[in-house]
Tab-separated table of C-alpha atoms in Angstrom:
chain	number	residue	atom	x	y	z
L	511	MET	CA	-24.426	-28.897	-50.248
L	512	LEU	CA	-22.678	-26.317	-48.065
L	513	SER	CA	-20.284	-24.083	-50.001
L	514	ARG	CA	-17.559	-24.919	-47.460
L	515	VAL	CA	-17.874	-28.660	-48.175
L	516	ALA	CA	-17.928	-28.061	-51.939
L	517	ASP	CA	-14.789	-25.925	-51.632
L	518	ASN	CA	-13.041	-28.629	-49.590
L	519	LEU	CA	-13.928	-31.399	-52.051
L	520	TYR	CA	-12.713	-29.277	-54.943
L	521	TRP	CA	-9.399	-28.494	-53.255
L	522	PHE	CA	-8.927	-32.025	-51.980
L	523	SER	CA	-8.952	-33.380	-55.530
L	524	ARG	CA	-6.681	-30.548	-56.687
L	525	TYR	CA	-4.083	-31.254	-53.997
L	526	VAL	CA	-4.045	-34.987	-54.756
L	527	ARG	CA	-3.502	-34.347	-58.467
L	528	ARG	CA	-0.944	-31.634	-57.698
L	529	ALA	CA	1.067	-34.032	-55.544
L	530	GLU	CA	1.102	-36.640	-58.305
L	531	ASN	CA	2.157	-34.181	-60.979
L	532	THR	CA	4.790	-32.500	-58.840
L	533	ALA	CA	6.397	-35.910	-58.522
L	534	ARG	CA	6.071	-36.360	-62.289
L	535	LEU	CA	7.631	-32.941	-62.865
L	536	VAL	CA	10.715	-33.978	-60.929
L	537	GLY	CA	10.623	-37.168	-62.979
L	538	VAL	CA	11.164	-35.101	-66.160
L	539	GLY	CA	14.507	-33.890	-64.839
L	540	SER	CA	15.473	-37.218	-63.355
L	541	LEU	CA	14.821	-39.112	-66.599
L	542	LEU	CA	16.796	-36.580	-68.601
L	543	GLN	CA	19.659	-36.665	-66.139
L	544	LEU	CA	19.869	-40.430	-66.551
L	545	ASP	CA	19.692	-40.330	-70.361
L	546	LEU	CA	21.992	-37.429	-71.181
L	547	PRO	CA	25.766	-37.733	-71.572
L	548	ARG	CA	27.934	-36.036	-68.957
L	549	SER	CA	29.166	-33.495	-71.506
L	550	VAL	CA	25.702	-31.904	-71.721
L	551	ARG	CA	24.859	-29.202	-69.189
L	552	PHE	CA	21.597	-29.818	-67.335
L	553	ALA	CA	19.927	-27.007	-65.343
L	554	TRP	CA	17.401	-27.786	-62.610
L	555	ARG	CA	16.584	-24.189	-61.675
L	556	PRO	CA	13.939	-23.578	-64.420
L	557	MET	CA	11.738	-26.254	-62.848
L	558	VAL	CA	11.209	-24.072	-59.806
L	559	ASP	CA	9.940	-21.241	-61.995
L	560	THR	CA	7.475	-23.504	-63.811
L	561	VAL	CA	5.579	-24.141	-60.556
L	562	GLY	CA	5.527	-20.441	-59.729
L	563	ALA	CA	7.859	-20.767	-56.741
L	564	GLY	CA	10.867	-18.865	-58.078
L	565	ASP	CA	10.636	-16.020	-55.551
L	566	ALA	CA	10.291	-18.387	-52.597
L	567	PHE	CA	13.278	-20.443	-53.782
L	568	ALA	CA	15.420	-17.341	-54.294
L	569	GLU	CA	14.582	-16.159	-50.784
L	570	LEU	CA	15.456	-19.508	-49.220
L	571	PHE	CA	18.582	-20.081	-51.336
L	572	PRO	CA	19.886	-16.592	-52.200
L	573	SER	CA	23.401	-17.730	-53.071
L	574	THR	CA	22.512	-20.339	-55.704
L	575	GLY	CA	21.279	-18.105	-58.537
L	576	ASP	CA	20.717	-20.081	-61.745
L	577	ASP	CA	23.197	-22.789	-60.738
L	578	ALA	CA	21.038	-24.549	-58.165
L	579	SER	CA	21.983	-28.189	-57.707
L	580	ASP	CA	19.619	-31.073	-58.266
L	581	ALA	CA	19.659	-31.821	-54.519
L	582	GLU	CA	18.444	-28.303	-53.657
L	583	VAL	CA	15.744	-28.185	-56.323
L	584	VAL	CA	14.480	-31.737	-55.785
L	585	ARG	CA	14.228	-31.247	-52.017
L	586	PHE	CA	12.475	-27.901	-52.512
L	587	LEU	CA	9.922	-29.395	-54.934
L	588	LEU	CA	9.300	-32.616	-53.054
L	589	LEU	CA	9.852	-32.212	-49.318
L	590	ASP	CA	10.272	-28.561	-48.344
L	591	GLU	CA	7.338	-27.501	-46.163
L	592	ARG	CA	8.248	-23.852	-46.806
L	593	ASN	CA	7.238	-24.368	-50.431
L	594	ALA	CA	3.435	-24.209	-50.578
L	595	SER	CA	3.478	-26.174	-53.859
L	596	SER	CA	5.780	-28.973	-52.745
L	597	LEU	CA	4.730	-32.591	-52.827
L	598	ARG	CA	4.753	-32.795	-49.036
L	599	SER	CA	2.692	-29.596	-48.673
L	600	SER	CA	0.112	-30.877	-51.169
L	601	VAL	CA	-0.306	-34.222	-49.387
L	602	ASP	CA	-0.433	-32.501	-45.992
L	603	ASN	CA	-3.125	-30.109	-47.247
L	604	ALA	CA	-5.173	-32.923	-48.783
L	605	ARG	CA	-4.940	-34.878	-45.518
L	606	GLU	CA	-6.021	-31.909	-43.396
L	607	ILE	CA	-8.959	-31.155	-45.684
L	608	LEU	CA	-10.086	-34.781	-45.585
L	609	ARG	CA	-9.810	-34.837	-41.797
L	610	GLY	CA	-12.586	-32.221	-41.702
L	611	ILE	CA	-14.890	-33.879	-44.274
L	612	ARG	CA	-14.293	-37.576	-43.607
L	613	ASP	CA	-18.026	-38.261	-43.437
L	614	THR	CA	-18.447	-37.191	-47.071
L	615	LEU	CA	-15.965	-39.675	-48.584
L	616	PRO	CA	-15.340	-43.418	-48.108
L	617	GLN	CA	-13.087	-44.543	-45.263
L	618	GLU	CA	-10.739	-46.157	-47.794
L	619	VAL	CA	-9.880	-42.709	-49.181
L	620	TRP	CA	-8.717	-41.545	-45.751
L	621	GLU	CA	-6.632	-44.705	-45.342
L	622	ALA	CA	-5.002	-44.218	-48.764
L	623	ILE	CA	-4.141	-40.561	-48.075
L	624	ASN	CA	-2.796	-41.433	-44.650
L	625	ASP	CA	-0.651	-44.213	-46.134
L	626	LEU	CA	0.776	-41.708	-48.615
L	627	TYR	CA	1.509	-39.234	-45.819
L	628	LEU	CA	3.253	-41.891	-43.716
L	629	TYR	CA	5.263	-43.116	-46.718
L	630	ILE	CA	6.605	-39.618	-47.354
L	631	GLU	CA	7.506	-39.199	-43.696
L	632	ALA	CA	9.332	-42.551	-43.603
L	633	ASN	CA	10.975	-42.556	-47.048
L	634	GLY	CA	11.245	-38.935	-48.153
L	635	GLU	CA	14.911	-38.528	-47.255
L	636	ARG	CA	15.821	-41.794	-48.959
L	637	GLY	CA	13.985	-40.658	-52.088
L	638	MET	CA	16.211	-37.593	-52.404
L	639	SER	CA	19.163	-39.656	-53.592
L	640	ARG	CA	19.505	-40.284	-57.318
L	641	ARG	CA	19.567	-44.012	-56.733
L	642	TYR	CA	16.103	-44.178	-55.155
L	643	ARG	CA	14.443	-41.061	-56.578
L	644	MET	CA	12.524	-42.725	-59.409
L	645	GLU	CA	11.318	-45.444	-57.054
L	646	PHE	CA	10.040	-42.745	-54.674
L	647	ILE	CA	8.366	-40.813	-57.496
L	648	ALA	CA	6.685	-43.959	-58.843
L	649	ARG	CA	5.365	-44.851	-55.377
L	650	ILE	CA	3.921	-41.370	-54.915
L	651	ALA	CA	2.259	-41.443	-58.338
L	652	ASP	CA	0.787	-44.868	-57.612
L	653	GLY	CA	-0.523	-43.685	-54.235
L	654	CYS	CA	-2.218	-40.655	-55.765
L	655	LEU	CA	-3.726	-42.765	-58.539
L	656	LYS	CA	-5.068	-45.144	-55.894
L	657	VAL	CA	-6.892	-42.230	-54.266
L	658	SER	CA	-8.268	-41.143	-57.645
L	659	GLY	CA	-9.391	-44.701	-58.363
L	660	LEU	CA	-11.180	-44.967	-55.018
L	661	LEU	CA	-12.972	-41.688	-55.661
L	662	THR	CA	-14.031	-42.824	-59.132
L	663	ALA	CA	-15.181	-46.287	-58.031
L	664	ASN	CA	-16.724	-45.632	-54.633
L	665	VAL	CA	-18.254	-42.133	-54.539
L	666	SER	CA	-21.878	-41.440	-55.448
L	667	ARG	CA	-22.368	-39.282	-58.534
L	668	ASP	CA	-23.933	-36.396	-56.627
L	669	ILE	CA	-23.035	-32.701	-56.613
L	670	GLY	CA	-20.036	-33.374	-54.368
L	671	PHE	CA	-18.560	-35.731	-56.938
L	672	GLN	CA	-18.917	-33.029	-59.591
L	673	PHE	CA	-16.727	-30.706	-57.521
L	674	LEU	CA	-14.161	-33.497	-57.196
L	675	ARG	CA	-14.166	-33.889	-60.986
L	676	LEU	CA	-13.819	-30.158	-61.529
L	677	GLY	CA	-10.830	-29.949	-59.207
L	678	THR	CA	-9.127	-32.883	-60.885
L	679	ALA	CA	-9.720	-31.511	-64.394
L	680	ILE	CA	-8.447	-28.002	-63.654
L	681	GLU	CA	-5.388	-29.144	-61.735
L	682	GLN	CA	-4.390	-31.703	-64.377
L	683	ALA	CA	-4.762	-29.154	-67.174
L	684	ASP	CA	-2.629	-26.691	-65.225
L	685	MET	CA	0.054	-29.231	-64.303
L	686	THR	CA	0.245	-30.601	-67.846
L	687	THR	CA	1.117	-27.108	-69.063
L	688	ARG	CA	3.714	-26.755	-66.298
L	689	ILE	CA	5.370	-30.057	-67.172
L	690	ILE	CA	5.410	-29.006	-70.844
L	691	ASP	CA	6.927	-25.707	-69.712
L	692	ALA	CA	9.613	-27.537	-67.748
L	693	GLY	CA	10.504	-29.756	-70.689
L	694	ALA	CA	10.801	-26.805	-73.041
L	695	SER	CA	12.437	-24.282	-70.731
L	696	GLY	CA	16.098	-24.826	-71.488
L	697	LEU	CA	16.915	-27.610	-69.048
L	698	VAL	CA	19.482	-28.956	-71.501
L	699	THR	CA	22.308	-26.950	-73.073
L	700	PRO	CA	24.376	-28.955	-75.597
L	701	ARG	CA	27.946	-27.925	-76.264
L	702	ASN	CA	27.550	-28.479	-79.989
L	703	GLU	CA	24.726	-26.544	-81.680
L	704	ASP	CA	24.299	-29.364	-84.195
L	705	ASP	CA	23.115	-31.603	-81.361
L	706	ARG	CA	20.404	-29.223	-80.133
L	707	GLU	CA	17.506	-30.793	-82.049
L	708	ALA	CA	18.381	-34.316	-80.914
L	709	PHE	CA	18.580	-33.273	-77.278
L	710	GLN	CA	15.365	-31.261	-77.539
L	711	ASN	CA	13.577	-34.339	-78.827
L	712	MET	CA	14.953	-36.248	-75.842
L	713	GLN	CA	13.443	-33.570	-73.600
L	714	TRP	CA	10.038	-34.039	-75.202
L	715	MET	CA	10.306	-37.793	-74.827
L	716	ALA	CA	11.006	-37.278	-71.109
L	717	VAL	CA	7.945	-35.015	-70.875
L	718	LEU	CA	5.751	-37.680	-72.479
L	719	ARG	CA	7.106	-40.404	-70.215
L	720	SER	CA	6.684	-38.318	-67.082
L	721	LEU	CA	3.001	-37.843	-67.970
L	722	ALA	CA	2.606	-41.573	-68.691
L	723	ALA	CA	1.857	-40.473	-72.251
L	724	TYR	CA	4.599	-42.072	-74.322
L	725	GLN	CA	2.795	-45.277	-75.281
L	726	MET	CA	-0.433	-43.434	-76.074
L	727	TYR	CA	1.573	-40.934	-78.127
L	728	ARG	CA	3.034	-43.799	-80.142
L	729	ARG	CA	-0.421	-45.250	-80.613
L	730	HIS	CA	-2.093	-42.008	-81.741
L	731	VAL	CA	0.705	-40.147	-83.524
L	732	ARG	CA	2.837	-42.988	-84.923
L	733	GLN	CA	5.762	-40.702	-85.678
L	734	ARG	CA	9.046	-40.004	-83.957
L	735	VAL	CA	8.885	-37.627	-81.028
L	736	THR	CA	9.260	-33.966	-81.982
L	737	ALA	CA	8.251	-30.738	-80.263
L	738	GLU	CA	5.419	-30.124	-82.749
L	739	HIS	CA	3.857	-33.585	-82.416
L	740	ALA	CA	4.270	-33.696	-78.627
L	741	LEU	CA	2.674	-30.276	-78.203
L	742	ARG	CA	-0.268	-31.171	-80.420
L	743	PHE	CA	-0.815	-34.416	-78.517
L	744	LEU	CA	-0.516	-32.954	-74.997
L	745	LEU	CA	-2.506	-29.823	-75.741
L	746	GLN	CA	-5.183	-30.869	-78.224
L	747	ASN	CA	-5.714	-34.632	-78.153
L	748	SER	CA	-9.334	-35.276	-77.211
L	749	GLU	CA	-8.821	-38.884	-76.067
L	750	PHE	CA	-5.783	-38.822	-73.756
L	751	PRO	CA	-6.894	-38.053	-70.143
L	752	ARG	CA	-3.922	-35.819	-69.296
L	753	SER	CA	-4.129	-33.609	-72.363
L	754	VAL	CA	-5.317	-30.074	-71.730
L	755	GLN	CA	-8.148	-30.454	-74.263
L	756	PHE	CA	-9.440	-33.614	-72.578
L	757	CYS	CA	-9.354	-31.995	-69.123
L	758	LEU	CA	-11.268	-28.947	-70.318
L	759	ALA	CA	-13.848	-31.157	-72.021
L	760	ARG	CA	-14.291	-32.998	-68.715
L	761	ALA	CA	-14.839	-29.702	-66.894
L	762	HIS	CA	-17.314	-28.656	-69.597
L	763	SER	CA	-19.297	-31.874	-69.119
L	764	VAL	CA	-19.586	-31.212	-65.371
L	765	LEU	CA	-21.070	-27.704	-65.536
L	766	PRO	CA	-24.565	-28.680	-66.811
L	767	ALA	CA	-25.050	-30.753	-63.630
L	768	MET	CA	-24.357	-27.715	-61.435
L	769	PRO	CA	-26.264	-24.478	-60.732
L	770	ALA	CA	-25.878	-22.097	-63.664
L	771	ARG	CA	-23.197	-19.426	-63.275
L	772	PRO	CA	-22.608	-17.407	-66.506
L	773	GLY	CA	-19.195	-16.194	-65.356
L	774	VAL	CA	-17.993	-19.774	-64.944
L	775	ASP	CA	-19.111	-20.739	-68.453
L	776	ARG	CA	-17.418	-17.692	-69.953
L	777	GLY	CA	-14.168	-18.384	-68.130
L	778	LEU	CA	-14.073	-21.967	-69.371
L	779	ASN	CA	-14.990	-21.044	-72.947
L	780	ARG	CA	-12.075	-18.580	-73.117
L	781	VAL	CA	-9.455	-21.161	-72.233
L	782	VAL	CA	-11.106	-23.789	-74.471
L	783	GLY	CA	-10.890	-21.396	-77.404
L	784	LEU	CA	-7.249	-20.657	-76.615
L	785	ILE	CA	-6.339	-24.354	-76.770
L	786	ARG	CA	-8.364	-25.090	-79.896
L	787	ASN	CA	-6.781	-22.191	-81.786
L	788	ALA	CA	-3.221	-22.993	-80.732
L	789	ASP	CA	-0.791	-23.738	-83.550
L	790	PRO	CA	1.706	-26.430	-82.462
L	791	VAL	CA	3.936	-25.689	-85.466
L	792	SER	CA	4.327	-22.064	-84.427
L	793	LEU	CA	4.767	-22.982	-80.759
L	794	ALA	CA	7.450	-25.548	-81.585
L	795	ALA	CA	9.389	-22.993	-83.608
L	796	LYS	CA	9.871	-20.838	-80.536
L	797	ASN	CA	9.892	-21.360	-76.790
L	798	PRO	CA	6.292	-22.315	-75.882
L	799	ALA	CA	6.717	-21.133	-72.281
L	800	GLU	CA	4.899	-17.851	-72.936
L	801	PHE	CA	1.861	-19.704	-74.286
L	802	MET	CA	1.886	-22.093	-71.319
L	803	ASP	CA	1.896	-19.076	-69.010
L	804	GLU	CA	-1.094	-17.653	-70.888
L	805	ILE	CA	-3.024	-20.896	-70.423
L	806	GLN	CA	-2.224	-20.873	-66.710
L	807	VAL	CA	-3.487	-17.294	-66.385
L	808	HIS	CA	-6.772	-18.252	-68.080
L	809	LEU	CA	-7.113	-21.321	-65.861
L	810	GLY	CA	-6.556	-19.065	-62.865
L	811	THR	CA	-9.340	-16.778	-64.103
L	812	PHE	CA	-11.631	-19.791	-64.515
L	813	HIS	CA	-10.807	-20.907	-60.983
L	814	ALA	CA	-11.587	-17.419	-59.648
L	815	ALA	CA	-14.983	-17.528	-61.392
L	816	LEU	CA	-15.675	-20.942	-59.826
L	817	ALA	CA	-14.760	-19.674	-56.375
L	818	GLU	CA	-16.954	-16.597	-56.789
L	819	GLY	CA	-19.869	-18.592	-58.173
L	820	TYR	CA	-19.909	-21.577	-55.829
L	821	PHE	CA	-17.680	-21.191	-52.773
L	822	ARG	CA	-18.353	-17.663	-51.512
L	823	GLY	CA	-22.013	-17.933	-50.807
């Protein structure tokens, strides 16, 4: 397979999963905003930082500071073409990549991506309102999952499929840490300090729901939602497909089917060790954002090793 085609397949799957999880990230804030009483201060601005777009947002909206409104942040994360990580940018990029490699994937995949693109164009503005936002987010998530389902059901298990799997695994691991980061980054500020723990647990419940993890959490953990239990489940559970541990195990299972690249194996083993040795009790006792950032840095290093080993030949 040409390195250019492998690169495109890898990034196509990453953009599809990024679009889905960007919508889910906004869902964290939207669910909390619906559940919290009006007396509790809710800040949207930290969400921009969790996707690494803080500088771009500050440049586009210099007067907002830390008091950005939900309308500004939601539009920036979902529809703003000036944000390279926005939902719209991710779908546009996936569509453009697929336009150049349509002969490598089933026609149904192109139709599903095009339907998603047209839906955003027709309904994006409507989805910005609080009344229709969750409906819009759910439709986007369903559209992305349809693409993933078509890839899983209809694509031959050749080397190209392995690059699709790698892209999906790395992007989901990265976005899971970002959604955790968003849920733990001080979105909610209670007026009464005695209420902090209750509201923090509500944040973690919103994180689980946004990742479609709440029912599986109840099934595996069987305890009330707390920061410690949620972190252990989302980071280290080996059976839930969106947990970081599961995604890394999927990436690990792909590598033996590909040409050997020692740097790639080393990069993956470093981040696997980081997750396995993580202590959810310690992370829950402090803000876990620093640890999430560390995971993202290691995932970035792993991606760089992949690009060097397979795409720059």
